[in-house]
Short mmCIF file of C-alpha atoms in Angstrom, two decimals:
data_model
loop_
_atom_site.label_atom_id
_atom_site.label_comp_id
_atom_site.label_asym_id
_atom_site.label_seq_id
_atom_site.Cartn_x
_atom_site.Cartn_y
_atom_site.Cartn_z
CA UNK N 8 65.65 110.40 72.92
CA UNK N 9 62.05 109.17 73.86
CA UNK N 10 63.53 106.32 76.94
CA UNK N 11 62.29 102.78 75.18
CA UNK N 12 61.42 100.89 78.04
CA UNK N 13 63.67 98.38 79.29
CA UNK N 14 61.76 95.41 78.12
CA UNK N 15 62.07 97.06 74.36
CA UNK N 16 65.71 97.15 74.60
CA UNK N 17 66.44 93.67 75.85
CA UNK N 18 64.17 92.64 72.56
CA UNK N 19 65.68 94.73 70.44
CA UNK N 20 69.33 93.18 71.56
CA UNK N 21 68.24 89.86 71.24
CA UNK N 22 67.36 89.82 68.08
CA UNK N 23 70.40 91.81 66.89
CA UNK N 24 73.30 89.46 69.04
CA UNK N 25 71.20 85.79 68.22
CA UNK N 26 71.72 87.26 64.13
CA UNK N 27 75.81 87.74 65.57
CA UNK N 28 75.27 84.24 67.23
CA UNK N 29 76.53 82.73 64.39
CA UNK N 30 79.98 83.79 65.10
CA UNK N 31 80.30 80.57 67.40
CA UNK N 32 79.57 78.16 64.22
CA UNK N 33 82.11 78.87 61.94
CA UNK N 34 83.89 76.24 60.13
CA UNK N 35 87.08 76.78 61.93
CA UNK N 36 85.15 76.27 65.82
CA UNK N 37 83.20 72.89 64.73
CA UNK N 38 86.51 71.59 63.59
CA UNK N 39 88.93 72.76 66.50
CA UNK N 40 85.54 70.92 68.74
CA UNK N 41 85.33 68.67 66.77
CA UNK N 42 89.45 67.52 66.76
CA UNK N 43 89.52 68.42 70.28
CA UNK N 44 86.75 66.34 71.56
CA UNK N 45 88.25 62.90 69.23
CA UNK N 46 91.16 63.66 70.01
CA UNK N 47 90.90 63.91 73.82
CA UNK N 48 88.23 60.70 73.59
CA UNK N 49 91.25 58.45 71.22
CA UNK N 50 93.87 59.54 74.37
CA UNK N 51 92.20 58.01 77.15
CA UNK N 52 89.66 55.26 74.76
CA UNK N 53 87.78 52.96 76.91
CA UNK N 54 89.29 54.32 80.12
CA UNK N 55 88.55 52.18 83.35
CA UNK N 56 86.91 54.73 86.18
CA UNK N 57 87.98 52.49 89.16
CA UNK N 58 90.20 53.46 92.22
CA UNK N 59 93.13 51.73 90.20
CA UNK N 60 92.09 54.33 86.93
CA UNK N 61 91.20 57.55 88.58
CA UNK N 62 94.55 59.56 88.03
CA UNK N 63 93.69 58.01 83.80
CA UNK N 64 89.51 59.80 84.78
CA UNK N 65 90.62 62.59 86.18
CA UNK N 66 93.24 63.72 83.52
CA UNK N 67 90.80 63.68 81.04
CA UNK N 68 88.48 65.80 83.60
CA UNK N 69 91.64 68.16 83.77
CA UNK N 70 91.98 68.26 80.34
CA UNK N 71 88.34 69.25 79.61
CA UNK N 72 87.77 71.42 81.95
CA UNK N 73 90.27 73.13 80.53
CA UNK N 74 89.76 73.34 77.38
CA UNK N 75 86.82 75.05 78.17
CA UNK N 76 87.91 77.21 80.65
CA UNK N 77 90.29 78.72 78.20
CA UNK N 78 88.21 78.02 75.12
CA UNK N 79 85.28 80.80 76.87
CA UNK N 80 87.47 82.85 79.01
CA UNK N 81 89.68 83.97 75.91
CA UNK N 82 86.89 84.04 73.27
CA UNK N 83 84.81 86.23 74.99
CA UNK N 84 87.65 88.76 75.65
CA UNK N 85 88.69 88.87 71.50
CA UNK N 86 84.96 89.07 71.24
CA UNK N 87 84.13 91.94 72.77
CA UNK N 88 87.46 94.01 72.47
CA UNK N 89 88.45 93.31 68.81
CA UNK N 90 84.67 92.71 67.24
CA UNK N 91 82.26 94.76 69.21
CA UNK N 92 83.51 97.85 71.26
CA UNK N 93 83.28 100.70 69.45
CA UNK N 94 80.29 100.13 67.65
CA UNK N 95 78.57 98.88 71.68
CA UNK N 96 80.10 101.93 72.73
CA UNK N 97 78.74 104.69 69.86
CA UNK N 98 75.41 102.97 70.75
CA UNK N 99 75.36 103.18 74.85
CA UNK N 100 76.77 107.30 73.85
CA UNK N 101 73.79 107.14 70.99
CA UNK N 102 71.41 106.63 73.71
CA UNK N 103 70.02 102.82 72.09
CA UNK N 104 70.30 100.99 75.57
CA UNK N 105 72.53 100.81 78.50
CA UNK N 106 75.73 98.60 78.60
CA UNK N 107 74.69 96.89 81.44
CA UNK N 108 71.55 95.36 79.71
CA UNK N 109 73.82 94.66 76.44
CA UNK N 110 76.63 92.61 78.54
CA UNK N 111 73.32 90.78 80.10
CA UNK N 112 71.73 89.82 76.75
CA UNK N 113 75.18 89.07 74.95
CA UNK N 114 75.96 86.53 78.68
CA UNK N 115 72.11 85.31 77.70
CA UNK N 116 73.08 84.43 73.85
CA UNK N 117 76.23 83.19 74.64
CA UNK N 118 75.07 80.80 77.02
CA UNK N 119 73.07 78.85 74.60
CA UNK N 120 75.32 78.96 72.28
CA UNK N 121 78.34 77.61 73.96
CA UNK N 122 76.15 75.26 75.58
CA UNK N 123 75.22 73.63 72.65
CA UNK N 124 78.93 73.63 71.53
CA UNK N 125 80.06 71.77 75.69
CA UNK N 126 77.17 69.09 74.53
CA UNK N 127 78.77 68.16 71.21
CA UNK N 128 82.02 67.97 72.69
CA UNK N 129 81.08 65.93 75.44
CA UNK N 130 78.77 63.89 73.01
CA UNK N 131 81.67 62.85 71.52
CA UNK N 132 84.32 62.93 73.81
CA UNK N 133 83.34 61.78 76.80
CA UNK N 134 81.14 58.45 75.05
CA UNK N 135 84.71 57.66 73.31
CA UNK N 136 86.56 57.81 76.66
CA UNK N 137 84.24 56.18 78.89
CA UNK N 138 81.70 53.38 76.95
CA UNK N 139 78.90 52.04 79.41
CA UNK N 140 80.82 48.88 80.68
CA UNK N 141 83.93 51.14 81.77
CA UNK N 142 82.74 52.77 85.00
CA UNK N 143 80.87 51.26 88.05
CA UNK N 144 78.30 52.30 89.61
CA UNK N 145 75.90 55.37 88.14
CA UNK N 146 76.98 57.22 85.14
CA UNK N 147 78.62 60.60 86.14
CA UNK N 148 78.34 62.20 82.34
CA UNK N 149 75.82 64.44 83.17
CA UNK N 150 77.49 65.37 86.58
CA UNK N 151 80.51 65.82 84.22
CA UNK N 152 78.27 67.80 81.64
CA UNK N 153 77.33 70.35 84.27
CA UNK N 154 80.38 71.30 85.42
CA UNK N 155 81.48 71.65 82.47
CA UNK N 156 79.25 74.17 81.32
CA UNK N 157 79.23 76.35 84.89
CA UNK N 158 82.40 76.59 84.39
CA UNK N 159 82.99 77.92 80.72
CA UNK N 160 80.07 80.42 82.44
CA UNK N 161 82.23 81.74 85.46
CA UNK N 162 85.18 81.74 82.13
CA UNK N 163 82.60 83.66 79.98
CA UNK N 164 81.58 85.71 82.96
CA UNK N 165 85.68 86.29 83.16
CA UNK N 166 86.20 87.04 79.69
CA UNK N 167 83.98 89.73 79.18
CA UNK N 168 84.56 91.64 82.67
CA UNK N 169 87.94 91.99 81.37
CA UNK N 170 87.53 92.53 78.17
CA UNK N 171 85.11 95.55 78.78
CA UNK N 172 87.80 96.82 81.78
CA UNK N 173 90.82 96.98 79.42
CA UNK N 174 90.43 98.94 76.12
CA UNK N 175 93.72 97.58 74.42
CA UNK N 176 93.73 93.54 73.42
CA UNK N 177 97.35 93.03 74.51
CA UNK N 178 96.83 94.22 78.11
CA UNK N 179 93.49 92.43 77.95
CA UNK N 180 94.63 89.12 77.27
CA UNK N 181 97.32 89.13 79.64
CA UNK N 182 95.03 90.40 82.71
CA UNK N 183 92.73 87.11 81.52
CA UNK N 184 96.49 85.25 81.02
CA UNK N 185 97.42 85.55 84.44
CA UNK N 186 93.95 85.70 85.86
CA UNK N 187 93.69 82.47 84.56
CA UNK N 188 96.48 80.14 85.47
CA UNK N 189 96.36 82.38 89.01
CA UNK N 190 92.79 80.08 89.34
CA UNK N 191 94.52 76.83 88.25
CA UNK N 192 96.94 76.67 90.18
CA UNK N 193 94.65 77.86 93.15
CA UNK N 194 92.09 74.71 91.75
CA UNK N 195 95.29 72.55 91.89
CA UNK N 196 96.35 73.87 95.20
CA UNK N 197 92.80 73.06 97.23
CA UNK N 198 92.21 69.66 94.97
CA UNK N 199 95.61 68.35 96.56
CA UNK N 200 94.39 70.09 100.56
CA UNK N 201 91.66 67.58 99.98
#
């Protein structure tokens, strides 16, 4: 086979993965995100972000970050381990493209799809939980949105790594669970130290 330039491979992979990107927008996934956004917004409906109510706002933030961490991480593990592993292995073995290119392009495409879902979720839940009269000072919506997007990127990267590293789905989900809960416990320990 004649080696294709890397840019040609990247363009082909983007086209292929954008076609497969609709998996992130299945009716069930959209329904799940909509229901959890409404539920979290209603649980913390019009919470005031003051010193007295800081734990209530912290509970909302913890729920949102944990949801997106686990959602992104486990979807990434399951998508690769169940849907894509064998097809990618055949295409890499045939010399269609390099594995690192596939993972890089997949990350970019999934990042765009996940960002749209996160913005959809945050618009619903944040503005249900905190109306314009309930916060003091500047509105932290965009700061929280950026933190949640960064957290989803980290979880998706960890999920892709675990999905590629472990061929057995049971082992992959076990390792991802242990990794995720270790990070949550470590984060809780660090946040209490400050």
